[in-house]
Coordinates of C-alpha atoms in Angstrom, one line a residue:
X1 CA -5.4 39.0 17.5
X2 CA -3.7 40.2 14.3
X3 CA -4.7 38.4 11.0
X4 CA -3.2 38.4 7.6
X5 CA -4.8 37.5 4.4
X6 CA -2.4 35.5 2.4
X7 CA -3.0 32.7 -0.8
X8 CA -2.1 29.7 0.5
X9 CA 0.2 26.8 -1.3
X10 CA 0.2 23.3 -0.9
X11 CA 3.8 22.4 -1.8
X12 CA 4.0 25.0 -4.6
X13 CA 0.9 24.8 -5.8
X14 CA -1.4 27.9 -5.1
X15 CA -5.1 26.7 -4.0
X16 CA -6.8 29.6 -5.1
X17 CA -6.0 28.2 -8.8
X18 CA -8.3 25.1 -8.0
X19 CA -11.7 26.9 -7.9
X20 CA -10.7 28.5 -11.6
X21 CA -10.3 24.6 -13.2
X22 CA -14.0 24.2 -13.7
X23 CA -15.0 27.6 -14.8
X24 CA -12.1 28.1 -16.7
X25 CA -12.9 24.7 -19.0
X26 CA -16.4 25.8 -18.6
X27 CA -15.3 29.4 -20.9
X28 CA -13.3 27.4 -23.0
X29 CA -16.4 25.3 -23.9
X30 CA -18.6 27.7 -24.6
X31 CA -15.8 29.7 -26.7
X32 CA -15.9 26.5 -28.4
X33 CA -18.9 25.7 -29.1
X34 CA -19.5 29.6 -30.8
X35 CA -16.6 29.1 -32.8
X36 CA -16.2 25.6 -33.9
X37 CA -19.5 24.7 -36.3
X38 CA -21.2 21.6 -35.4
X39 CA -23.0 19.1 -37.6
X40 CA -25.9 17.6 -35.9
X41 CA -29.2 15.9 -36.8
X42 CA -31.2 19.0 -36.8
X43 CA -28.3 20.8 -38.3
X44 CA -28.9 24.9 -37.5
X45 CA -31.2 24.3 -34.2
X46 CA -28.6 22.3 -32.5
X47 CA -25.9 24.9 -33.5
X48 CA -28.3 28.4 -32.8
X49 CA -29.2 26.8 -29.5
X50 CA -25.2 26.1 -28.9
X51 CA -24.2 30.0 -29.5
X52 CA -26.9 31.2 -26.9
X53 CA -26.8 28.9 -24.4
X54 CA -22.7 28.0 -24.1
X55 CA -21.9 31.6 -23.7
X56 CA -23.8 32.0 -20.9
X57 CA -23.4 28.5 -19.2
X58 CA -19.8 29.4 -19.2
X59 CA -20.3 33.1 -18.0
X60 CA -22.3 31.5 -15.1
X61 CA -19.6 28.9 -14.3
X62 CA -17.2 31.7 -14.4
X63 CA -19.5 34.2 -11.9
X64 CA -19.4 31.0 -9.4
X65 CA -15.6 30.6 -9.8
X66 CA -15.2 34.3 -9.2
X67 CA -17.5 33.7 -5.1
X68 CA -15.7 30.2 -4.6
X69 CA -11.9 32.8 -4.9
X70 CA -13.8 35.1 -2.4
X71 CA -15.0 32.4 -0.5
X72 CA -11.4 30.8 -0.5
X73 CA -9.8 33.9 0.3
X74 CA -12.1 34.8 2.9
X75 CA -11.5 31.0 4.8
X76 CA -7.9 30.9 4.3
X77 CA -7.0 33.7 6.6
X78 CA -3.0 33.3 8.2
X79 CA -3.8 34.0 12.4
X80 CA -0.4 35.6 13.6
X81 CA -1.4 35.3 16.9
X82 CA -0.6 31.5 16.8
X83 CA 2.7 31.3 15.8
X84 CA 6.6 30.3 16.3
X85 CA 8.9 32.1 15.0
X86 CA 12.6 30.7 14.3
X87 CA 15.7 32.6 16.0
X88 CA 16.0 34.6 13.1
X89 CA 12.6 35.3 12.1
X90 CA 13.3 33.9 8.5
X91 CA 10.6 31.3 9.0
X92 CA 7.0 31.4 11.1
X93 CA 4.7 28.2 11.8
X94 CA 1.5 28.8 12.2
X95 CA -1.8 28.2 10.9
X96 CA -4.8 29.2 8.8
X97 CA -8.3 30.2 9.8
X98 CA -10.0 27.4 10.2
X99 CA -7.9 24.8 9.8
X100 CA -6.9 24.2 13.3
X101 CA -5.3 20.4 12.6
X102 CA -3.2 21.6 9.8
X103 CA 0.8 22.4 10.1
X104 CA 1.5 25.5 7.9
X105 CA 5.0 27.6 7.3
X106 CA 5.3 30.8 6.8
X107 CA 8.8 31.7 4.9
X108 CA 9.4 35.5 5.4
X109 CA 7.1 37.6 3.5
X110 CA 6.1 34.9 1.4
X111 CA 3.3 32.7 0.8
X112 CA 1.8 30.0 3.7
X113 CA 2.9 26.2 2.7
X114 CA 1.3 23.6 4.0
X115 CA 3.4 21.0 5.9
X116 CA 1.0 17.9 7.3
X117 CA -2.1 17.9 7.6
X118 CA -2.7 15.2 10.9
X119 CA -4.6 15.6 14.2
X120 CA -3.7 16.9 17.6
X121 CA -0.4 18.3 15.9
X122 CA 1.9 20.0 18.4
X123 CA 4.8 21.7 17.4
X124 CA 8.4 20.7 19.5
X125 CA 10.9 23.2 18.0
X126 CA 12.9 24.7 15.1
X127 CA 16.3 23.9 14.8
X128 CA 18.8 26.6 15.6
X129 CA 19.6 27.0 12.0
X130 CA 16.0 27.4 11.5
X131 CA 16.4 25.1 8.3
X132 CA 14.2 21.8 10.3
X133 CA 10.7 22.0 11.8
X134 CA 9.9 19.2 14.5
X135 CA 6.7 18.4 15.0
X136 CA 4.7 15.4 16.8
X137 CA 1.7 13.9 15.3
X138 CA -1.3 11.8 16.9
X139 CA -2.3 8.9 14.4
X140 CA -4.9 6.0 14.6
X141 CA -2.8 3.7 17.3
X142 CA 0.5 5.6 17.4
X143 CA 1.9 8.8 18.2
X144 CA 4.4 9.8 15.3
X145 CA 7.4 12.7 15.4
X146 CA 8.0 13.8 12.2
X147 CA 10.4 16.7 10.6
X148 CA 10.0 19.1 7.7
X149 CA 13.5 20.4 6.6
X150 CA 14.0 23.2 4.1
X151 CA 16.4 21.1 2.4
X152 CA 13.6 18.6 1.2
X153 CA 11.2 21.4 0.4
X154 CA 9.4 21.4 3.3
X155 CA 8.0 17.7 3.0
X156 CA 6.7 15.4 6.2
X157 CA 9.1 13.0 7.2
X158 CA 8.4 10.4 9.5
X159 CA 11.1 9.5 12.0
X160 CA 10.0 7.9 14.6
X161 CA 6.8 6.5 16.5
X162 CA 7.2 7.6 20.3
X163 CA 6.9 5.6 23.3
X164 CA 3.6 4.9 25.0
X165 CA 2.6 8.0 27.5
X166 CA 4.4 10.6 25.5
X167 CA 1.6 12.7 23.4
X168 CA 0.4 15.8 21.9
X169 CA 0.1 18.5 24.8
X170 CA 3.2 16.4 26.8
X171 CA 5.9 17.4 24.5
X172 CA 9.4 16.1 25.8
X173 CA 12.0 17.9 26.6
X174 CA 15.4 17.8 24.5
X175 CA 18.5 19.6 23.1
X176 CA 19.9 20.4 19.5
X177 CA 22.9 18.8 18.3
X178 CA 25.6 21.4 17.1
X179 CA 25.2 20.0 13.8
X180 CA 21.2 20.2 13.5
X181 CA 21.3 16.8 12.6
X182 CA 20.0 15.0 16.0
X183 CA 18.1 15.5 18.9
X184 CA 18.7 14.2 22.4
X185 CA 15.2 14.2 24.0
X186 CA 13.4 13.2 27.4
X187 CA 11.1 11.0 26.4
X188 CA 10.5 9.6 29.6
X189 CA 9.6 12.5 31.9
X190 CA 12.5 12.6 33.5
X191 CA 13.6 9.1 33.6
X192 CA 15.0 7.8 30.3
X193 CA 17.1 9.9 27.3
X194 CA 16.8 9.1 23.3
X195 CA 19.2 10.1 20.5
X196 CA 17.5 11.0 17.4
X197 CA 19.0 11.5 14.1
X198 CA 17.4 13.3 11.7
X199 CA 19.3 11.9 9.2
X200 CA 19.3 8.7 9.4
X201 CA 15.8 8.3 11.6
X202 CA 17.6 6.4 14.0
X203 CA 16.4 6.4 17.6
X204 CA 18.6 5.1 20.5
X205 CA 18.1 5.0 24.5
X206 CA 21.5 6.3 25.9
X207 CA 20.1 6.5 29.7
X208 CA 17.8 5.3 31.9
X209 CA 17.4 6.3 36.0
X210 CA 17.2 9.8 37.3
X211 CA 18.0 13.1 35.0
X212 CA 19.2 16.5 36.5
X213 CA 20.4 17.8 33.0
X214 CA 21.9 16.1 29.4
X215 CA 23.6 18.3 27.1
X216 CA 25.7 17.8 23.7
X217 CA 29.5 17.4 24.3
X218 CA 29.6 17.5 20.7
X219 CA 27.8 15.9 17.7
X220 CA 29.0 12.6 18.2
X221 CA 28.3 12.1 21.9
X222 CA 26.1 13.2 24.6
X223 CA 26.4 13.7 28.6
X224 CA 24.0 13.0 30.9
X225 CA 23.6 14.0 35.0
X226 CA 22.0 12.0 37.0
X227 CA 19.8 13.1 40.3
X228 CA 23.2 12.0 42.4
X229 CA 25.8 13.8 40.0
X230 CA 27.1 11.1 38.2
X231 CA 27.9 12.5 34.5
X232 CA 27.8 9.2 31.9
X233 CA 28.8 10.3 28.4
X234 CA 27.2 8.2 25.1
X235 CA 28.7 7.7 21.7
X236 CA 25.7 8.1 19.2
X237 CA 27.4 8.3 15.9
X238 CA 25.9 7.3 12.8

């Protein structure tokens, strides 16, 4: 297995900056307080006992923001063994180290961004203009499939709650639009075919019986083969 250490970011926001908050206004402070005088009741004990101790409360704070980096750094490691890649390698879901319920992205080179954090996450595809991620997600009392598209900076977006018996681990099977923009899936293990539209988050049965294959005649309508044959042809325009 082949690891990478990498700074995570949580929609453009490096985490490693969080552990530096509290030692950073902890250095402030104590810069502070040996600069700025201070008029107290007892006057020059309050201030001597200010320029010994603040120094070195914020030097402290600072030495414990300097392990919780390490620590972060250390935790946070990107496992490249667990991944999928897009068609052209531009983009890379994967995950970090110890976070095995998280959804992260890697773009390139770049830095990890996280996507969803959710349980039982299970990854369905990337579209083939690698620009959408699909991803099902396991909630409380429903089983949600959700997108992250590059176009909205890589945000969640809920689309649709699936039908019972179709969970995490029993991904459907299902077919790109030309455009991207929908997906025809086999929701039903082998027995019914939904149209959804990332756009619009619109879901629609187009069959239901037997399935020998469905494909995209183009982005307005899908075909669908029954066990005996039989072709039917759907309009699912938005």
């Amino acid at each position: 297995m082949v690891t990478v250490s990498c700074l995570p970011v949580v929609h453009g926001v490096p985490e490693l900056l969080i552990p530096l908050i509290l030692p950073g206004a902890a250095l402030v402070a104590g810069v502070l307080a040996v600069r700025t005088p201070v008029v107290l009741t007892h006057g020059r004990r309050i201030w001597l006992w200010l320029k010994v101790v603040g120094p070195g409360l914020a030097l402290c704070c600072l030495v414990i923001g300097v392990f919780a980096v390490v620590g972060v750094r250390s935790r946070e490691t990107w496992v490249a063994s667990d991944f999928r890649a897009t068609a052209s390698n531009s983009y890379v879901q994967g995950r970090l180290e110890g976070r095995p319920h998280e959804l992260w992205i890697r773009v390139g080179e770049g830095q990890p961004v996280l996507i969803d954090r959710q349980r039982m996450i299970e990854v369905v595809d990337w579209s083939p203009d690698s620009r959408t991620l699909v991803y099902i997600v396991d909630e409380v009392d429903a089983t949600i499939l959700k997108a992250a598209r590059a176009a909205d900076g890589w945000r969640a977006t809920e689309i649709c709650e699936l039908p019972p018996g179709v969970s995490p681990g029993r991904a459907p099977s299902y077919v790109w639009s030309p455009s991207a923009e929908k997906l025809a899936m086999d929701w039903g293990h082998h027995f019914r075919v939904r149209v959804v539209s990332l756009r619009s988050r619109r879901c629609e049965t187009v069959h239901e019986g037997s399935i020998r294959h469905f494909w995209w005649v183009d982005d307005q309508r899908v075909a669908v083969m029954d066990d005996n044959g039989k072709v039917t042809v759907a309009d699912v325009a938005d």
